[in-house]
Short mmCIF file of C-alpha atoms in Angstrom, two decimals:
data_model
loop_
_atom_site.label_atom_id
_atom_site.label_comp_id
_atom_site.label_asym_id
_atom_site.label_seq_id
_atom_site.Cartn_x
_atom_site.Cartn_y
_atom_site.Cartn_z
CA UNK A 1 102.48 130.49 90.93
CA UNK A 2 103.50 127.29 91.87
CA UNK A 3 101.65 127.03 94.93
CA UNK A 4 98.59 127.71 92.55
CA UNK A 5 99.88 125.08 89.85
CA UNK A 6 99.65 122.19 92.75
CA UNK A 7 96.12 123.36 94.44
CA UNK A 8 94.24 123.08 91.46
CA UNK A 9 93.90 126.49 90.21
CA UNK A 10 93.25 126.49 86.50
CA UNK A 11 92.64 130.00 84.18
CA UNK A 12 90.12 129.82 81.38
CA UNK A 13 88.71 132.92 79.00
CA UNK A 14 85.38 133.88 80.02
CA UNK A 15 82.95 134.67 77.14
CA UNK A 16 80.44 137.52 76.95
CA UNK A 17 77.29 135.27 78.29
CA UNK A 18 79.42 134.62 81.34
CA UNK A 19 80.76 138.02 82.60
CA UNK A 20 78.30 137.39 85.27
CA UNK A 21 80.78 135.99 87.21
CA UNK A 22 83.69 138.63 87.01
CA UNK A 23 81.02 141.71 87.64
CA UNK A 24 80.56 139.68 90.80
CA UNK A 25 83.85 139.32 92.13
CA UNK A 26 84.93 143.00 90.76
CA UNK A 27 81.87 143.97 92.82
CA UNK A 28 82.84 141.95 96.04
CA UNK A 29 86.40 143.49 95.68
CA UNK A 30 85.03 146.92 95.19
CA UNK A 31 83.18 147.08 98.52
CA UNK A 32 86.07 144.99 100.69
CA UNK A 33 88.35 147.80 99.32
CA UNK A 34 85.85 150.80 99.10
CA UNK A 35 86.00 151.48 95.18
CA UNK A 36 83.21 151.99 92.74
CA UNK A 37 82.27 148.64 90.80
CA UNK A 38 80.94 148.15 87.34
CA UNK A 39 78.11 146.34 86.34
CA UNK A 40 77.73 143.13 84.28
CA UNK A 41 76.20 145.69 81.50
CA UNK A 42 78.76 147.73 81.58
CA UNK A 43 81.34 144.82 80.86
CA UNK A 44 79.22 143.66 78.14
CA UNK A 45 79.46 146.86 75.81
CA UNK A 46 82.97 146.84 77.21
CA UNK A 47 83.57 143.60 75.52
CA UNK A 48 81.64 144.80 72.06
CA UNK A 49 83.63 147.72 71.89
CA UNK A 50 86.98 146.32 72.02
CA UNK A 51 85.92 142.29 70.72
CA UNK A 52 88.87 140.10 70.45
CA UNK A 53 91.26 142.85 72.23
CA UNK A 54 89.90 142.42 75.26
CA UNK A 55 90.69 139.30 77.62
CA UNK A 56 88.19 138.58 80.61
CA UNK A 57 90.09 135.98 82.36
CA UNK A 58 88.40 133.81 85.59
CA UNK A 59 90.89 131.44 88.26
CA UNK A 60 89.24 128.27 89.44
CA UNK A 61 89.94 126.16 91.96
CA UNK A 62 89.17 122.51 90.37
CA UNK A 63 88.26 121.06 93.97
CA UNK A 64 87.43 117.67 93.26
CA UNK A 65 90.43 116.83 90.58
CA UNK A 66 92.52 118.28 93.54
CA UNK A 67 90.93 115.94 96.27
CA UNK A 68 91.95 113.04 93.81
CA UNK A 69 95.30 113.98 92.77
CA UNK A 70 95.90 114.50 96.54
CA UNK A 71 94.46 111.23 97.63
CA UNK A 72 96.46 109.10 94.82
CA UNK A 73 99.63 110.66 96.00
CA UNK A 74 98.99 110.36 99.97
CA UNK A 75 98.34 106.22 99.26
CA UNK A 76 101.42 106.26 97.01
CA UNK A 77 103.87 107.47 99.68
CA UNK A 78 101.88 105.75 102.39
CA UNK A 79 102.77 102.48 100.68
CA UNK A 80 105.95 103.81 99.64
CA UNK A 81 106.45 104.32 103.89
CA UNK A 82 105.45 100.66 104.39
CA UNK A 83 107.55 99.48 101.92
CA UNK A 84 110.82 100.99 103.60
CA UNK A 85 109.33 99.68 106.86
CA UNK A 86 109.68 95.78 106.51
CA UNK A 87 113.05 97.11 104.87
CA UNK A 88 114.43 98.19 107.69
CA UNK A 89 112.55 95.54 109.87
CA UNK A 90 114.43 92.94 107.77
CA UNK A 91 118.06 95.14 107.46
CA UNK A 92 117.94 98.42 109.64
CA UNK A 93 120.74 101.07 107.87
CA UNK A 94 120.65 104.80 108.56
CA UNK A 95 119.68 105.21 104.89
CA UNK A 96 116.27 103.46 105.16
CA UNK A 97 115.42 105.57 108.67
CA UNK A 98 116.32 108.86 106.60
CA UNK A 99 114.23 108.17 103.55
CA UNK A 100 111.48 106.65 106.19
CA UNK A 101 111.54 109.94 108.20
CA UNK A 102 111.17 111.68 105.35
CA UNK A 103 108.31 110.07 103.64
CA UNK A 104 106.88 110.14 107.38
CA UNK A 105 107.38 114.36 107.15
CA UNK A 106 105.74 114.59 103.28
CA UNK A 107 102.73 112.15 104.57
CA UNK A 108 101.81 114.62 107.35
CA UNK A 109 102.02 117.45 105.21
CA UNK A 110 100.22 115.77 102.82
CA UNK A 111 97.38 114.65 105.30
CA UNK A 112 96.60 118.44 105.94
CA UNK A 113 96.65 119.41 102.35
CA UNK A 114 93.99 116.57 102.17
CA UNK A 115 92.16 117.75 104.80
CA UNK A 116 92.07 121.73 102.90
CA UNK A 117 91.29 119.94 99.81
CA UNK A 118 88.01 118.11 101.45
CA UNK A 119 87.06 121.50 103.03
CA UNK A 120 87.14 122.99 99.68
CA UNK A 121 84.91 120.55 98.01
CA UNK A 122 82.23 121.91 100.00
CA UNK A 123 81.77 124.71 98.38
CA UNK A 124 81.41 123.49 94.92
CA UNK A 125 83.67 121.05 92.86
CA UNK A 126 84.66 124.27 90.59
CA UNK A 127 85.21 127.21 92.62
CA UNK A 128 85.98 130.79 90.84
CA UNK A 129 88.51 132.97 93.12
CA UNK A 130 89.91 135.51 91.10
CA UNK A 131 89.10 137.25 87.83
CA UNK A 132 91.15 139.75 85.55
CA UNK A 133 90.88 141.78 82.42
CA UNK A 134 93.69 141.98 79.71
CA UNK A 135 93.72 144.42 76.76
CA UNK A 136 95.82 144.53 74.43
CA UNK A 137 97.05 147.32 72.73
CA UNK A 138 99.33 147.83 69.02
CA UNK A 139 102.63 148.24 71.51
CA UNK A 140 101.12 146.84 74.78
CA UNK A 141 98.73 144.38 76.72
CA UNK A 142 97.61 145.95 80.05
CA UNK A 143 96.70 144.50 83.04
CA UNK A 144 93.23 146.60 83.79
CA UNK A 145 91.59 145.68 86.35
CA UNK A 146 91.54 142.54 88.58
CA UNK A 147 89.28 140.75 91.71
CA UNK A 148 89.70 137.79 94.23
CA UNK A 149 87.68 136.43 96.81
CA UNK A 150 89.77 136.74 99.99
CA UNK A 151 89.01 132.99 101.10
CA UNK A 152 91.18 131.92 98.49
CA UNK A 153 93.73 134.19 99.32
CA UNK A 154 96.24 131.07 99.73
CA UNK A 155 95.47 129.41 96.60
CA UNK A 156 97.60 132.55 94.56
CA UNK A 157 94.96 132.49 91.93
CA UNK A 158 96.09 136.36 91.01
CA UNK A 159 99.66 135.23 90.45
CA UNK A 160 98.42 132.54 88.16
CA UNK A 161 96.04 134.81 86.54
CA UNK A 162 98.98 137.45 85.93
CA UNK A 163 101.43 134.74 84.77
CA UNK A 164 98.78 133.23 82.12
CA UNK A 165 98.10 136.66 80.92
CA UNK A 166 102.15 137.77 80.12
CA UNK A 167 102.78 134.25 78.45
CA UNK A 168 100.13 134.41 75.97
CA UNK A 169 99.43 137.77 75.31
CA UNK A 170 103.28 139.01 75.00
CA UNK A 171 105.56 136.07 75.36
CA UNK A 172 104.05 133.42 73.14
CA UNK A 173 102.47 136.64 70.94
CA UNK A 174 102.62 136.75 67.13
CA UNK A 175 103.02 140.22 67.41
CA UNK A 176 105.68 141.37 70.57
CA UNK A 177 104.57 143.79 73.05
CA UNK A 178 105.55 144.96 76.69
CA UNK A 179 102.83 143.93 79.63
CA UNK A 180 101.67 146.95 81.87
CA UNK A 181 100.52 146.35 84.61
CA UNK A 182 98.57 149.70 85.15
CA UNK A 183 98.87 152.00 88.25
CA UNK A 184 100.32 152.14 91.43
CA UNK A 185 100.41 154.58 93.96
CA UNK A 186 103.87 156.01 93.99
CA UNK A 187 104.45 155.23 97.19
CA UNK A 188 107.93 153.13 97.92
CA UNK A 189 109.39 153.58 100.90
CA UNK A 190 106.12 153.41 103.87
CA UNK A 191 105.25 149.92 104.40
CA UNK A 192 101.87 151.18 106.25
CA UNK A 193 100.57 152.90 102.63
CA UNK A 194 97.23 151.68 101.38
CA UNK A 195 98.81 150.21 98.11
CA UNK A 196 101.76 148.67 99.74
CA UNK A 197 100.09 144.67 98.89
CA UNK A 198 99.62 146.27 95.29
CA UNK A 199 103.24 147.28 94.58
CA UNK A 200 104.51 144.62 96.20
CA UNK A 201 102.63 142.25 94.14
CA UNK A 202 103.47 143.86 90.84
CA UNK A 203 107.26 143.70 91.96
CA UNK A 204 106.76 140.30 92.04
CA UNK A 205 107.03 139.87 88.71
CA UNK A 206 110.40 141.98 88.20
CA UNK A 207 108.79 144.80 86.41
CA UNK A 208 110.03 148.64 86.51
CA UNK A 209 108.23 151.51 87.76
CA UNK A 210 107.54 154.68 85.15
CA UNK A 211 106.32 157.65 85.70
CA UNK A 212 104.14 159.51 83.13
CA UNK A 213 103.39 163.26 82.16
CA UNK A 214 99.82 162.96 83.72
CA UNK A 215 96.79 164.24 82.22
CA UNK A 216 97.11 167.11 79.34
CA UNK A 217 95.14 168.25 76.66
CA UNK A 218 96.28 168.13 72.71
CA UNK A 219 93.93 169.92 70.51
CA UNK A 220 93.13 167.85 67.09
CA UNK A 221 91.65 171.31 65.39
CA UNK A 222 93.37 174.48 66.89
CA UNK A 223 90.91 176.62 65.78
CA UNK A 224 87.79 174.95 67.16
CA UNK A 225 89.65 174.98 70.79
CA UNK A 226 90.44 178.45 70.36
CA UNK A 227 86.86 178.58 70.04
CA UNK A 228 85.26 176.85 72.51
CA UNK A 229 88.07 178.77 75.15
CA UNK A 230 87.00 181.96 73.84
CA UNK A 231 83.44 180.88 74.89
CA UNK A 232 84.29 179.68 78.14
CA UNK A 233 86.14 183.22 78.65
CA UNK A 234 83.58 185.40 77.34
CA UNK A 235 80.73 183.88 79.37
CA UNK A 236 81.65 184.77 82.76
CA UNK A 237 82.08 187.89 82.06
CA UNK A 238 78.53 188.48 80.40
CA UNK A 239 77.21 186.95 84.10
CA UNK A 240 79.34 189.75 85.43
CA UNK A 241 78.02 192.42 83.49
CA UNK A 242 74.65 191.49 84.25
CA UNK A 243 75.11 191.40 87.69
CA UNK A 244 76.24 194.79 87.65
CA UNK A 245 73.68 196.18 85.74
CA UNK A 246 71.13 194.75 88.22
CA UNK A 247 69.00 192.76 85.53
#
């Protein structure tokens, strides 16, 4: 989270005329990871049906206020270096070669973080990388479904997006409510199983793994499913007894 704090990655809420975007990087996750995508459409009705409930949330990368931030702190520890320089040119102490070597280490760091920042303005000043929906729920907010465009894998922009949605849709809620962060595969102990990145990204955040009943069915009017199985029973065996009467 930090790493996307300092590269410029910024979360805002996306409304309904711009779910363009997230269909397009659920879509470009769906077929690097070989799962069926929705459509823009079907993201559209999903945010009439649920309205304020539901959170579409989209990561940028803020490229240009990154290149500027970047460049006014390069030329503030370069002159901060040139500074300490004449210092020790006019009174050389082990003190003044530490803090020189120092600012000498963070300037060459800083030079290639420059250089990833100018790269990135290429593509576009604002840059989306990751999207995510929210929901929340009367006891719960959950964490539905999520993309990100691989080529900003090191920008973090999930973590971010993850972060941004527990602090103000539990945290800092009115109303309290635990954050689920949906499905996993089970899976804990082979490092080579296809949702190994998944679980270890949800651990990330120190959550707990439950395991639930699985599907069932609860009849809301006994009768009518007695019904409707009585139906389902009796018409096989009519196909049978045709058969065997030869019509």
């Amino acid at each position: 989270m930090n790493r996307a704090k300092t590269s410029g990655v910024q979360i805002r809420e996306l409304t309904a005329d711009d779910l363009g975007m997230f269909a397009s990087i659920e879509q470009k996750t769906a077929r690097r990871r070989g799962f069926t995508a929705r459509d823009e459409n079907y993201y559209r009705r999903f945010k009439e049906t649920f309205g304020s409930r539901a959170h579409f949330m989209l990561a940028e990368i803020h490229a240009g206020e990154l290149l500027t931030r970047l460049t006014a702190e390069y030329d503030k520890l370069a002159e901060r270096l040139d500074l300490l320089r004449t210092q020790y040119e006019n009174h050389p102490t082990s003190r003044i070669k530490r803090q020189e070597d120092d600012i000498t280490r963070n300037l060459t760091a800083m030079e290639h973080r420059l250089n990833e920042a100018r790269a990135l303005t290429t593509h576009g000043s604002v840059i989306p990388a990751a999207c995510a929906l929210f929901v929340e729920h009367r006891r719960e907010t959950v964490y539905l479904t999520a993309g990100a465009l691989p080529e900003y894998r090191a920008y973090q922009a999930p973590a971010l997006l993850v972060h941004e949605g527990m602090l103000r849709l539990c945290v800092n809620s009115t109303q309290p409510r635990r954050f689920n962060m949906y499905g996993i595969t089970g899976v804990f102990n082979d490092p080579d199983d296809e949702g190994r990145g998944v679980l270890e990204f949800k651990q990330g955040f120190n959550g707990h793994a439950e395991e639930l009943v699985g599907a069932f069915i609860l009849p809301t009017s006994t009768i009518r499913y007695k019904l409707v199985e009585a139906v389902h029973a009796i018409k096989p065996l009519k196909k049978a007894g045709q058969t065997e009467d030869g019509r």
